[in-house]
CSV table of C-alpha atoms in Angstrom, one decimal:
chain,number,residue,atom,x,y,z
O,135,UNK,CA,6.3,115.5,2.0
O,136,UNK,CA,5.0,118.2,-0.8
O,137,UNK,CA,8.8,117.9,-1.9
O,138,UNK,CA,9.1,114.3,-2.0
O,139,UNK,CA,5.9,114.3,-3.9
O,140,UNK,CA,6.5,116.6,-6.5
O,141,UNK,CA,9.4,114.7,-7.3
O,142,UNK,CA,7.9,111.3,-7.6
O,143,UNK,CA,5.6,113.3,-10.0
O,144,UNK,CA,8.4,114.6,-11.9
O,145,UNK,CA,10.3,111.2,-12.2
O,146,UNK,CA,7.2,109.5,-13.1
O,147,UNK,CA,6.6,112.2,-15.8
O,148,UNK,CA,10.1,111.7,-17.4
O,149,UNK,CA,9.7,108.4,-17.4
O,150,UNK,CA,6.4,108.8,-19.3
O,151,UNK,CA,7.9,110.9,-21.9
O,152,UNK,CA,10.8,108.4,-22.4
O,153,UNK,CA,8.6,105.6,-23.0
O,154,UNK,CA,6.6,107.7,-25.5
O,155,UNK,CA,10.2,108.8,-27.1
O,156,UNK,CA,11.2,105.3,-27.3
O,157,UNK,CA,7.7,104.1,-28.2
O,158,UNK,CA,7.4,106.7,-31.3
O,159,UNK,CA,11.5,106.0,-32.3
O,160,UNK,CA,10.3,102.4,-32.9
O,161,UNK,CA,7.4,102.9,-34.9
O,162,UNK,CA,10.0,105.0,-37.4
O,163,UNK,CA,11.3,101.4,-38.0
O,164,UNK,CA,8.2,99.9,-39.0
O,165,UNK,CA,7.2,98.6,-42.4
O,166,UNK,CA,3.5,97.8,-43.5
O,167,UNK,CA,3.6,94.2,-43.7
O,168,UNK,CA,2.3,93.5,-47.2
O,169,UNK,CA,-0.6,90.8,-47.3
O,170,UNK,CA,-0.8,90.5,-50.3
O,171,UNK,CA,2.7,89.8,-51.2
O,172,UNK,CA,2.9,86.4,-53.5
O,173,UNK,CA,6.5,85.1,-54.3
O,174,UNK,CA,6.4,82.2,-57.2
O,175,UNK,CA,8.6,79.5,-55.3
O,176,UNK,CA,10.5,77.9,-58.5
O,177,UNK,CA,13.8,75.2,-58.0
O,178,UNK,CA,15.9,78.2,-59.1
O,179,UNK,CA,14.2,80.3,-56.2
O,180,UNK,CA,15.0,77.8,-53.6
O,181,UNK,CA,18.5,76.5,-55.1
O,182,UNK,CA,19.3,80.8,-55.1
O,183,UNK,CA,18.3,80.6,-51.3
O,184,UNK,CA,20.2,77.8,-49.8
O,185,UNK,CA,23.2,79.9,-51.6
O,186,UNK,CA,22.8,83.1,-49.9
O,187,UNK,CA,21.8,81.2,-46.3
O,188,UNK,CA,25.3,79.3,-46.7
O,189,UNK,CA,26.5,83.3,-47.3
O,190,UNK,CA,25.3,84.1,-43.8
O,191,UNK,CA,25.9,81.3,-42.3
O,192,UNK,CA,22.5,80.5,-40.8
O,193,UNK,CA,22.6,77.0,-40.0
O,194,UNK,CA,25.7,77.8,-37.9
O,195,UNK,CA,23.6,79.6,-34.9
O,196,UNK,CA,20.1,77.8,-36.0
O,197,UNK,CA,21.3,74.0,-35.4
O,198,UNK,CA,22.6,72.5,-32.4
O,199,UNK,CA,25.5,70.6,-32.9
O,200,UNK,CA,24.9,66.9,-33.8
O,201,UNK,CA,20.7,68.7,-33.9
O,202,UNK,CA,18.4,68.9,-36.9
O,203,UNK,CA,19.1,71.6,-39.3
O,204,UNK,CA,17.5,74.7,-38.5
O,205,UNK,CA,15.3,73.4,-35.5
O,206,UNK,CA,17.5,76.2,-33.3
O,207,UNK,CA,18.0,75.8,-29.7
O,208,UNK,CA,21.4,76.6,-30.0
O,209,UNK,CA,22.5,79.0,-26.8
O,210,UNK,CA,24.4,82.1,-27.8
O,211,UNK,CA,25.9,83.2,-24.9
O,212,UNK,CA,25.7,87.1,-24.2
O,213,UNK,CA,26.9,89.6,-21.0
O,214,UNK,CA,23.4,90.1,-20.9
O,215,UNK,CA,22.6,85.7,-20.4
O,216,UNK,CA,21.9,83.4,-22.8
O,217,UNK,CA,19.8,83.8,-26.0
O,218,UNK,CA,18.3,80.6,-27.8
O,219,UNK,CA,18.2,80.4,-31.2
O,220,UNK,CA,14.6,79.9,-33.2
O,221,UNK,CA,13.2,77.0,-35.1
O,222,UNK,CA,13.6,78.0,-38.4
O,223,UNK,CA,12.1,74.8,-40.5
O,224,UNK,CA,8.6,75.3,-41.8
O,225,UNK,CA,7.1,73.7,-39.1
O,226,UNK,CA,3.7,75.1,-38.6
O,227,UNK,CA,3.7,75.3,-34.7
O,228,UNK,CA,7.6,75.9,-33.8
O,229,UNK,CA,8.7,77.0,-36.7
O,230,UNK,CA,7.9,79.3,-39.6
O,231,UNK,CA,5.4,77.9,-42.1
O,232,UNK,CA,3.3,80.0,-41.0
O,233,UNK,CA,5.1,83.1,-42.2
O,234,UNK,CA,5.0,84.5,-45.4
O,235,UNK,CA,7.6,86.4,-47.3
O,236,UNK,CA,6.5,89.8,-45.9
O,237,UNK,CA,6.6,88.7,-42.3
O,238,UNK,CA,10.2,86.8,-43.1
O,239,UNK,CA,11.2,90.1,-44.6
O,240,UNK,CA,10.0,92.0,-41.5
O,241,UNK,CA,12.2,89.9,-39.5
O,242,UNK,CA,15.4,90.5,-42.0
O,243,UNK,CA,15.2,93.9,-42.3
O,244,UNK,CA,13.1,95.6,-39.2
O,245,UNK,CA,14.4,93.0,-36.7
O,246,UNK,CA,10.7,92.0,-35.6
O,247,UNK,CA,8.7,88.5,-35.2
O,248,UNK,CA,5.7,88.1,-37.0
O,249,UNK,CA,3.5,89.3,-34.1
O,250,UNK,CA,5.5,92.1,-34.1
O,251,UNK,CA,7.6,91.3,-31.3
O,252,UNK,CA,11.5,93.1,-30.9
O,253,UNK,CA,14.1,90.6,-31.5
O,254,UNK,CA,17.4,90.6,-30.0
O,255,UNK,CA,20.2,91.5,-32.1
O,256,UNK,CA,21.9,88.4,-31.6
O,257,UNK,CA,20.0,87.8,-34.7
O,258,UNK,CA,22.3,89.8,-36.6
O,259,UNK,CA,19.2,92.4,-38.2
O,260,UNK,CA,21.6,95.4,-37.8
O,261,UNK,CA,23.3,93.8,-40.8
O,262,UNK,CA,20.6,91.8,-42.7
O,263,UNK,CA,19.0,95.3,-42.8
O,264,UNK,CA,21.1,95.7,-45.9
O,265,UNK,CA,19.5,92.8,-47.8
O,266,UNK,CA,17.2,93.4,-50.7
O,267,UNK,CA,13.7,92.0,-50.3
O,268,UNK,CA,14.6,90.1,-53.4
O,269,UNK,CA,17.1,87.9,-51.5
O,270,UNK,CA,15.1,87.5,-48.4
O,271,UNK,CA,12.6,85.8,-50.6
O,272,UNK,CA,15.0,83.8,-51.6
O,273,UNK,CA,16.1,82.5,-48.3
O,274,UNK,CA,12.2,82.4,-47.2
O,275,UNK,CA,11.8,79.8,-50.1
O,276,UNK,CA,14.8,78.1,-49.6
O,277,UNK,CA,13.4,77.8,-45.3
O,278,UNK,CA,10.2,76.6,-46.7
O,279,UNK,CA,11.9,73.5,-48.5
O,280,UNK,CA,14.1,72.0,-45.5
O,281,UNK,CA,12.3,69.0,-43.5
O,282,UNK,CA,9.7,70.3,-40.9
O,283,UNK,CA,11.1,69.7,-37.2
O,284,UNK,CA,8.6,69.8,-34.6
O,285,UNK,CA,10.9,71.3,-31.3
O,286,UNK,CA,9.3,74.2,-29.6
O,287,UNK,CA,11.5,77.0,-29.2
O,288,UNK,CA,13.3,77.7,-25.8
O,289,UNK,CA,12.8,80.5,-23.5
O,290,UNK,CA,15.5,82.9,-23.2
O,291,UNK,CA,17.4,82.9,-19.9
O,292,UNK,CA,18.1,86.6,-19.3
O,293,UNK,CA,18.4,88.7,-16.5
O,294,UNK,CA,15.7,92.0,-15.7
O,295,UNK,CA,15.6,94.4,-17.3
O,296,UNK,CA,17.2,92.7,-20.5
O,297,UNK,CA,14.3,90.5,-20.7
O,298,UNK,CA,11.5,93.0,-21.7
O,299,UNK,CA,10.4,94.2,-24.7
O,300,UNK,CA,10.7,97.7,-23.4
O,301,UNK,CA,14.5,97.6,-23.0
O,302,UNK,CA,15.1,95.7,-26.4
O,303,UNK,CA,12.8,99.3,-27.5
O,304,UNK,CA,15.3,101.8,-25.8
O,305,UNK,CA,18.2,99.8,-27.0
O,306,UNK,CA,16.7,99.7,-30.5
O,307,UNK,CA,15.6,103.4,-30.1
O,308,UNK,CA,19.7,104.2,-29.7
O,309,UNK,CA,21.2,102.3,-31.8
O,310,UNK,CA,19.1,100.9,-34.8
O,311,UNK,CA,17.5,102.3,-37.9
O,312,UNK,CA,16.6,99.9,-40.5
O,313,UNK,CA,18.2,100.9,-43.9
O,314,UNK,CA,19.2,99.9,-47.3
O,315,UNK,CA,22.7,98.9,-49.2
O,316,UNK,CA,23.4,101.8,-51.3
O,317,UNK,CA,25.9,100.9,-54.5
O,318,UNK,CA,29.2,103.2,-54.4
O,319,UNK,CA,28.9,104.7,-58.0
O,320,UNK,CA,32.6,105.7,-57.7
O,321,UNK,CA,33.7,101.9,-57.3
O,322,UNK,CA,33.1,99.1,-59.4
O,323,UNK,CA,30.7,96.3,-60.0
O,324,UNK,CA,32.8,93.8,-57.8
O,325,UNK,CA,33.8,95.8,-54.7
O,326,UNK,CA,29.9,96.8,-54.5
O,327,UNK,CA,29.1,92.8,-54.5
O,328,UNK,CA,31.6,93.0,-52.1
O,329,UNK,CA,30.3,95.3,-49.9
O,330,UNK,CA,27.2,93.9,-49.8
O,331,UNK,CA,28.0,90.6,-48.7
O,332,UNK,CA,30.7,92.0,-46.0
O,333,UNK,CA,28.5,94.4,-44.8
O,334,UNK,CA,25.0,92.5,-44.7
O,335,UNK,CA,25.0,88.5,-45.6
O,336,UNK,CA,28.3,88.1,-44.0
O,337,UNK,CA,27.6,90.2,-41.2
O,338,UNK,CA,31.6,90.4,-40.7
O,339,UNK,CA,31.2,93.8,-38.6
O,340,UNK,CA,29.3,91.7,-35.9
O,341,UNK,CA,32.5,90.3,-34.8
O,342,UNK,CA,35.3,92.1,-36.1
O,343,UNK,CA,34.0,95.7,-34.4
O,344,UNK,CA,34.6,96.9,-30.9
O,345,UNK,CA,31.3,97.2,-28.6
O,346,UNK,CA,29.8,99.5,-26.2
O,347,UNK,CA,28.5,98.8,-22.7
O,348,UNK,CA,25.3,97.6,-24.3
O,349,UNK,CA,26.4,95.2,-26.2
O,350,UNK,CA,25.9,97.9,-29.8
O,351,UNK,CA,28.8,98.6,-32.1
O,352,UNK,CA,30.9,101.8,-31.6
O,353,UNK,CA,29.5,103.8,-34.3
O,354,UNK,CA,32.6,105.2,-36.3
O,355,UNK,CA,34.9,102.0,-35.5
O,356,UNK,CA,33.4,99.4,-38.0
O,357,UNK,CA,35.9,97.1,-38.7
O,358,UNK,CA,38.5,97.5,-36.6
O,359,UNK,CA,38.5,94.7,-34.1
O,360,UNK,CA,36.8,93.5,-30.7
O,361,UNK,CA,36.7,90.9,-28.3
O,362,UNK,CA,33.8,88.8,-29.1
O,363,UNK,CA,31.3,88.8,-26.1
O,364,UNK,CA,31.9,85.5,-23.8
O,365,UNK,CA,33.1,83.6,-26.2
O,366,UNK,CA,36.4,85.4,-25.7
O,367,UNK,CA,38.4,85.5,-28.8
O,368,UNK,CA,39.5,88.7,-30.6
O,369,UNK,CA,38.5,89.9,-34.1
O,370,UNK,CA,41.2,91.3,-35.6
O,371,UNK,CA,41.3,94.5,-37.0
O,372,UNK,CA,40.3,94.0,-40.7
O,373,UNK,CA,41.5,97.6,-41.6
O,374,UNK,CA,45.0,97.4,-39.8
O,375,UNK,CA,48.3,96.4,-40.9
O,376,UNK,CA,49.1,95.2,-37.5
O,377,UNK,CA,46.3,93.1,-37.2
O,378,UNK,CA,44.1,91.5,-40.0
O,379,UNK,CA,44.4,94.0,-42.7
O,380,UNK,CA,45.0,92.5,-46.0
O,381,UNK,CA,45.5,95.5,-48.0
O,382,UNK,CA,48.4,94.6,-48.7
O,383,UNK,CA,48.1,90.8,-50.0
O,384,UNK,CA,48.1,90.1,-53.2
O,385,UNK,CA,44.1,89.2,-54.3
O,386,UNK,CA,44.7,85.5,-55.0
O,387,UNK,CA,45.8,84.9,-51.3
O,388,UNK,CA,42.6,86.9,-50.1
O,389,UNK,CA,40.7,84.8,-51.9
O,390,UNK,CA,42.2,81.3,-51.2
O,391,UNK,CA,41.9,82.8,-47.2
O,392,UNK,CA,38.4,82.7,-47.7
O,393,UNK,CA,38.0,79.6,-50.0
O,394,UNK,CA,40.6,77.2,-48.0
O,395,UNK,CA,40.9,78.8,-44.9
O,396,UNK,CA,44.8,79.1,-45.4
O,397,UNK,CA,47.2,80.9,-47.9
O,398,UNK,CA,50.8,81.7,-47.8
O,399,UNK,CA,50.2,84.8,-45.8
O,400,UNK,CA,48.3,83.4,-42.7
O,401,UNK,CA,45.6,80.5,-42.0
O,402,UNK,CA,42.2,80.9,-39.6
O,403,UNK,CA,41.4,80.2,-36.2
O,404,UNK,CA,38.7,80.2,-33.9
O,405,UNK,CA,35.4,81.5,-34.9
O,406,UNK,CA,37.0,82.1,-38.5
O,407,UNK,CA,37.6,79.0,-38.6
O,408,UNK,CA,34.1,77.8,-38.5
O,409,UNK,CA,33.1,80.8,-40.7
O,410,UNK,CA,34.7,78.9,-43.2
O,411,UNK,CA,34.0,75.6,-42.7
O,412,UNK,CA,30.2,76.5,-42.6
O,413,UNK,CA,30.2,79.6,-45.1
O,414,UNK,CA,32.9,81.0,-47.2
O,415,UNK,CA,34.1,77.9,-48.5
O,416,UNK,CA,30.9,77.0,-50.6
O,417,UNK,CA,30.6,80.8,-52.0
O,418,UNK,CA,31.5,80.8,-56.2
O,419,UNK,CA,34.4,82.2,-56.9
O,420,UNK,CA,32.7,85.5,-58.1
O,421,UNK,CA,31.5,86.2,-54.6
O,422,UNK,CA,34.6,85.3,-52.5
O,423,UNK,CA,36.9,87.2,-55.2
O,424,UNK,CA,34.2,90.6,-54.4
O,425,UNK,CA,34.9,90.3,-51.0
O,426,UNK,CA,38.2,89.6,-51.1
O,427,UNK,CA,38.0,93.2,-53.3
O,428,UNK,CA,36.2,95.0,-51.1
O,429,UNK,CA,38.5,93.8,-48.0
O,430,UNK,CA,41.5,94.8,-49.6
O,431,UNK,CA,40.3,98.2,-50.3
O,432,UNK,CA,39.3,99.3,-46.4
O,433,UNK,CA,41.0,102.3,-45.5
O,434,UNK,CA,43.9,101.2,-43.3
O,435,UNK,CA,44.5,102.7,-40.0
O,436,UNK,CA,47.7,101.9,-37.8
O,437,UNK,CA,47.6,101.1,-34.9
O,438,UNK,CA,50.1,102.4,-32.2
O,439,UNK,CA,51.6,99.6,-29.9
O,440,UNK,CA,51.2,100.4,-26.4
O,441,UNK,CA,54.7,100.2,-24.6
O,442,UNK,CA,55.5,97.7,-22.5
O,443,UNK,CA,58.3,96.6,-20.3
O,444,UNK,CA,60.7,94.3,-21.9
O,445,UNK,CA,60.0,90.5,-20.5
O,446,UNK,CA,62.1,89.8,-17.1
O,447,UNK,CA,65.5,87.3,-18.1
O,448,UNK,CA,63.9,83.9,-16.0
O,449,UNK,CA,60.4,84.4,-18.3
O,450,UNK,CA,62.1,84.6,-21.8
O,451,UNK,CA,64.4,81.5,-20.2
O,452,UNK,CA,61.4,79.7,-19.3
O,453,UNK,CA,59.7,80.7,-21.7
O,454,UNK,CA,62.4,79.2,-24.0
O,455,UNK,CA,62.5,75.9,-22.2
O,456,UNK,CA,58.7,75.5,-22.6
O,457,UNK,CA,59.0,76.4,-26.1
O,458,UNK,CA,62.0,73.3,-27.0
O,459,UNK,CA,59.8,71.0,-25.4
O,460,UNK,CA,56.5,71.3,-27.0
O,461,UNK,CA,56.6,73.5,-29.7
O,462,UNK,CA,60.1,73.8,-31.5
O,463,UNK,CA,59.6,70.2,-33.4
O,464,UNK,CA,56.9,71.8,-35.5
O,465,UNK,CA,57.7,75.4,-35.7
O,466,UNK,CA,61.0,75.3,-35.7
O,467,UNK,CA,64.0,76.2,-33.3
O,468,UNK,CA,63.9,79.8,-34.5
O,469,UNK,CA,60.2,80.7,-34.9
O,470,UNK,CA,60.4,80.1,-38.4
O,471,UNK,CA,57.4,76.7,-39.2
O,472,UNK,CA,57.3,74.5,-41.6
O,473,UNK,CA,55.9,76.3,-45.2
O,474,UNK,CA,52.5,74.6,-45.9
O,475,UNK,CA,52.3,72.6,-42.7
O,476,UNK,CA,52.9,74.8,-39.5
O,477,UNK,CA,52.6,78.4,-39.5
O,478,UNK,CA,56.1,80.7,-39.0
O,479,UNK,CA,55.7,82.3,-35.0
O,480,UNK,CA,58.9,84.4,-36.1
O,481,UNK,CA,57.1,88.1,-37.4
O,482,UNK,CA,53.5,86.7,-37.3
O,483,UNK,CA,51.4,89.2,-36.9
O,484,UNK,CA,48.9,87.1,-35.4
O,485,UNK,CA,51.0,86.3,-32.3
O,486,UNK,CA,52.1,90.2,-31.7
O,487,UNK,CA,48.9,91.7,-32.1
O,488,UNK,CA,48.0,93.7,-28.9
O,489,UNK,CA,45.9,91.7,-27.9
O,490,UNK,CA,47.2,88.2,-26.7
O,491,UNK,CA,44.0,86.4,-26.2
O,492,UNK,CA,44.1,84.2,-29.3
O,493,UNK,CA,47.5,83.0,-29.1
O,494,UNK,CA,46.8,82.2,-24.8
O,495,UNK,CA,43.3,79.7,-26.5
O,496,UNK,CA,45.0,78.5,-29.0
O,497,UNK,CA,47.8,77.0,-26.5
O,498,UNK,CA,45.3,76.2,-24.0
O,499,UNK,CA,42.7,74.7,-26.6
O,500,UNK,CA,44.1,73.4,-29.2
O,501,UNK,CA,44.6,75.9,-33.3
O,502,UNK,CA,42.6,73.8,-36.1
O,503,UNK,CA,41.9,75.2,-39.3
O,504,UNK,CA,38.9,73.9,-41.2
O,505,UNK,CA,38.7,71.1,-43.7
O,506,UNK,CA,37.5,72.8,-46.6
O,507,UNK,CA,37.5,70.8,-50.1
O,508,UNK,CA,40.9,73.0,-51.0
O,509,UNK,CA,42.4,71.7,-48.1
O,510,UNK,CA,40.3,68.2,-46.8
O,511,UNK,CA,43.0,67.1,-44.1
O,512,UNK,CA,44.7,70.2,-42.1
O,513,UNK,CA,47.5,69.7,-39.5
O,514,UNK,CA,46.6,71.0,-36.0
O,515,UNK,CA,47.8,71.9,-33.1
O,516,UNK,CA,47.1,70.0,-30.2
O,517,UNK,CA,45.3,71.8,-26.2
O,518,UNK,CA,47.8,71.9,-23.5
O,519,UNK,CA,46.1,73.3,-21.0
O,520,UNK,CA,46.1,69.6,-19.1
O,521,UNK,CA,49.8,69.7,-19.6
O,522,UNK,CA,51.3,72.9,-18.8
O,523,UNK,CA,50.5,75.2,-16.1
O,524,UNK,CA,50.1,78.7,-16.4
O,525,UNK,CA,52.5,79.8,-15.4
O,526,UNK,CA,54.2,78.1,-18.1
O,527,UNK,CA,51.9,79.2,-20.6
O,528,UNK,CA,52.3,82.5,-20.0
O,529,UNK,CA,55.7,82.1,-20.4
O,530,UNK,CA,55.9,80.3,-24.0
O,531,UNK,CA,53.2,82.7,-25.4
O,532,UNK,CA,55.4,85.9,-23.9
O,533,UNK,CA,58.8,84.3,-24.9
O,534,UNK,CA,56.8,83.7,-28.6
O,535,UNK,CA,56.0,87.7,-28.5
O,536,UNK,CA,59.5,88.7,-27.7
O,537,UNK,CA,62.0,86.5,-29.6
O,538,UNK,CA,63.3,86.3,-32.9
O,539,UNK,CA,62.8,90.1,-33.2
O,540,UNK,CA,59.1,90.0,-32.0
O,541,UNK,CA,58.2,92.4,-29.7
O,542,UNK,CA,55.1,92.7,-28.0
O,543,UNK,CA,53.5,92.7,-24.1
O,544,UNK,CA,54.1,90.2,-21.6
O,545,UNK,CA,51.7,88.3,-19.9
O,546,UNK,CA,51.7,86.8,-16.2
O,547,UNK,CA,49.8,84.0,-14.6
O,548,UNK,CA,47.1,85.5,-14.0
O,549,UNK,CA,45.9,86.7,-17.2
O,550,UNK,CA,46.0,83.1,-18.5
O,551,UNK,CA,43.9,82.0,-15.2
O,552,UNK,CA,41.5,84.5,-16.3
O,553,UNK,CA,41.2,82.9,-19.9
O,554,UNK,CA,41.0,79.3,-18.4
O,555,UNK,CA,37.9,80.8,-16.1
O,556,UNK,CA,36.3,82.9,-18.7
O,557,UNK,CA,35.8,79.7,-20.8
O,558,UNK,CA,35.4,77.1,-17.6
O,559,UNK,CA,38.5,75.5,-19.2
């Protein structure tokens, strides 16, 4: 019994001294929240917000589709359950005219409400750490200028422990520290605009890193590709040859990727797609042409193939049969598309990557780039996941990985059953 006591009393004293740990870790992140603060809201002000809230894609997670803008509600799907997004119009009860800049900033760059409440990082504050106070006004002025909505905010439906404050504080207490962007003085002007918007407005490390158990980045691995939580589509690799590298584009076709969602070296998909239907395509040409700098200029690692056993004969004939029947008309008998209408399979990085979860969605679902104003009326490619089985598809999408000099892993049934039930397809 004395035993048993003593170590209750020793658990319960480590657990005290963890919650102070985490407690006093979390304070390090605070910053005085300055009452006084006054920002002179001009036209130029608000005109400089919109800009930069098109540059991080705001609206995208803060609207429900076919919603008001900004009123949030829009669920973001976790491992952890479901996070709602927050009204952001000035609406003085749901929303946050109520706020001032320093409490907006507070948010942006500390990750906290204006009571002081954690927020999730499904608000992206581990990257909109990085922006300047002077651009956080901006966006708090542009906010302030969108029609009020009056929608209460919805309660987030997450599992215990995920749903306390005192687990958002632990998690916090590993894996955030607010902090600055700091210019490179060894690189120029344009890849440090570059940088900044990659790295904090664009938040393109959200997506395109790999992720721990908990749901934080890999520290050390920025950039080089992850499976987006639930949602189920890979990020390519932005610093790999084999992937989505583009080091070795030539700028213009960086830039038009950005602009127009397509280019002569490869088109968007997925959640890129909408990146720059929502975003990228309204940045100046200044901006897009930084990042396009600054993306071309990440230090390239390869990545080594894992082997695989070459695809059985009655696959690749299947395969090949599936293939002449619904996919040969617009890409071509030998892999090799149409230039300007329908990507080339034939050496397409895209389809050999190592990961074959995009090319098994885009079969199932459906590939449509965006209509952007450089390119108002895009072909796509139309879901046959009512059509063929999958046994079927994994047989097209293996026999694409493996012919016309293509080589890459097979797949089986069952890995495309496990797409079709990941996204209750």
């Amino acid at each position: 019994m004395k035993r048993t006591y003593r170590w209750l009393v020793g658990v319960g004293a480590l657990a005290g001294v963890a919650a102070a740990a985490v407690y006093a870790l979390n304070r390090l992140d605070e910053s005085p929240i300055e009452k006084s603060e006054s920002v002179q809201v001009t036209p130029a002000l608000v005109a400089k917000g919109e800009y930069l809230s098109r540059a991080g894609n705001c609206m995208a997670c803060h609207t429900v589709p076919g919603g008001k803008a900004f009123a949030g509600g829009r669920a973001i799907e976790t491992p952890f359950g479901i996070i709602y997004s927050t009204n952001l119009t000035p609406d003085a009860r749901d929303g946050v005219g109520g706020w001032n800049s320093s409490e907006f900033w507070r948010a942006m760059h500390n990750g906290r409400a204006k009571d002081g409440r954690l927020l999730y990082p499904a608000f992206p504050y581990t990257s909109y750490t990085q922006i300047t106070r002077a651009d956080s006004d901006a966006i708090w002025a542009y906010l302030r200028s969108v029609p009020a909505v009056t929608q209460p905010n919805r309660d987030n439906a997450l599992g215990f422990p995920f749903n306390t404050q005192a687990a958002l504080a632990g998690w916090r207490a590993l894996f955030f520290r607010p902090g600055t962007f700091e210019a490179n003085t060894q690189q120029t002007a344009e890849w440090n605009r570059g940088a900044y918007l990659v790295q904090g407005l664009g938040h393109c490390a959200a997506c395109h890193t790999p992720r721990n158990v908990l749901g934080a980045a890999r520290d050390g691995d920025a950039f080089r590709g992850g499976l987006i939580p639930v949602q189920n589509w890979y990020a390519p690799a932005l610093n790999s040859p084999q992937e989505a590298g583009v080091a070795h584009w030539p700028q213009e076709q960086v830039e038009q990727l950005l602009k127009v969602g397509t280019s002569q070296q490869g088109s968007v998909s997925g959640p890129m797609a909408e990146v720059v239907f929502r975003s990228t395509q309204y940045l100046d040409d200044r901006d897009v042409r930084s990042m396009a700098t600054y993306l071309r200029a990440l230090p390239q690692h390869q990545i080594t193939p894992e082997k695989a056993p070459s695809p059985a004969a009655s696959t690749m004939e299947l395969g090949a049969k599936v293939y002449r029947q619904n996919c040969a008309e617009c890409h071509g008998e030998r892999g090799q598309g149409e230039s300007g209408a329908f990507p080339a399979l034939a050496g397409n990085r895209a389809v050999t990557m190592q990961s074959p979860t995009n090319v098994v969605r885009m079969v199932l679902e459906g590939g449509y780039l965006p209509a952007t104003q450089g390119n108002p009326r895009p072909q796509g490619m139309p879901p046959f996941l009512h059509v063929l089985s999958d046994k079927e598809i994994a047989a097209v999408v293996t026999y694409i990985r493996n012919a016309w000099d293509n080589v890459a892993s097979t797949l089986d049934a069952s890995d495309v059953y496990r797409t079709r039930e990941r996204r209750g397809s």
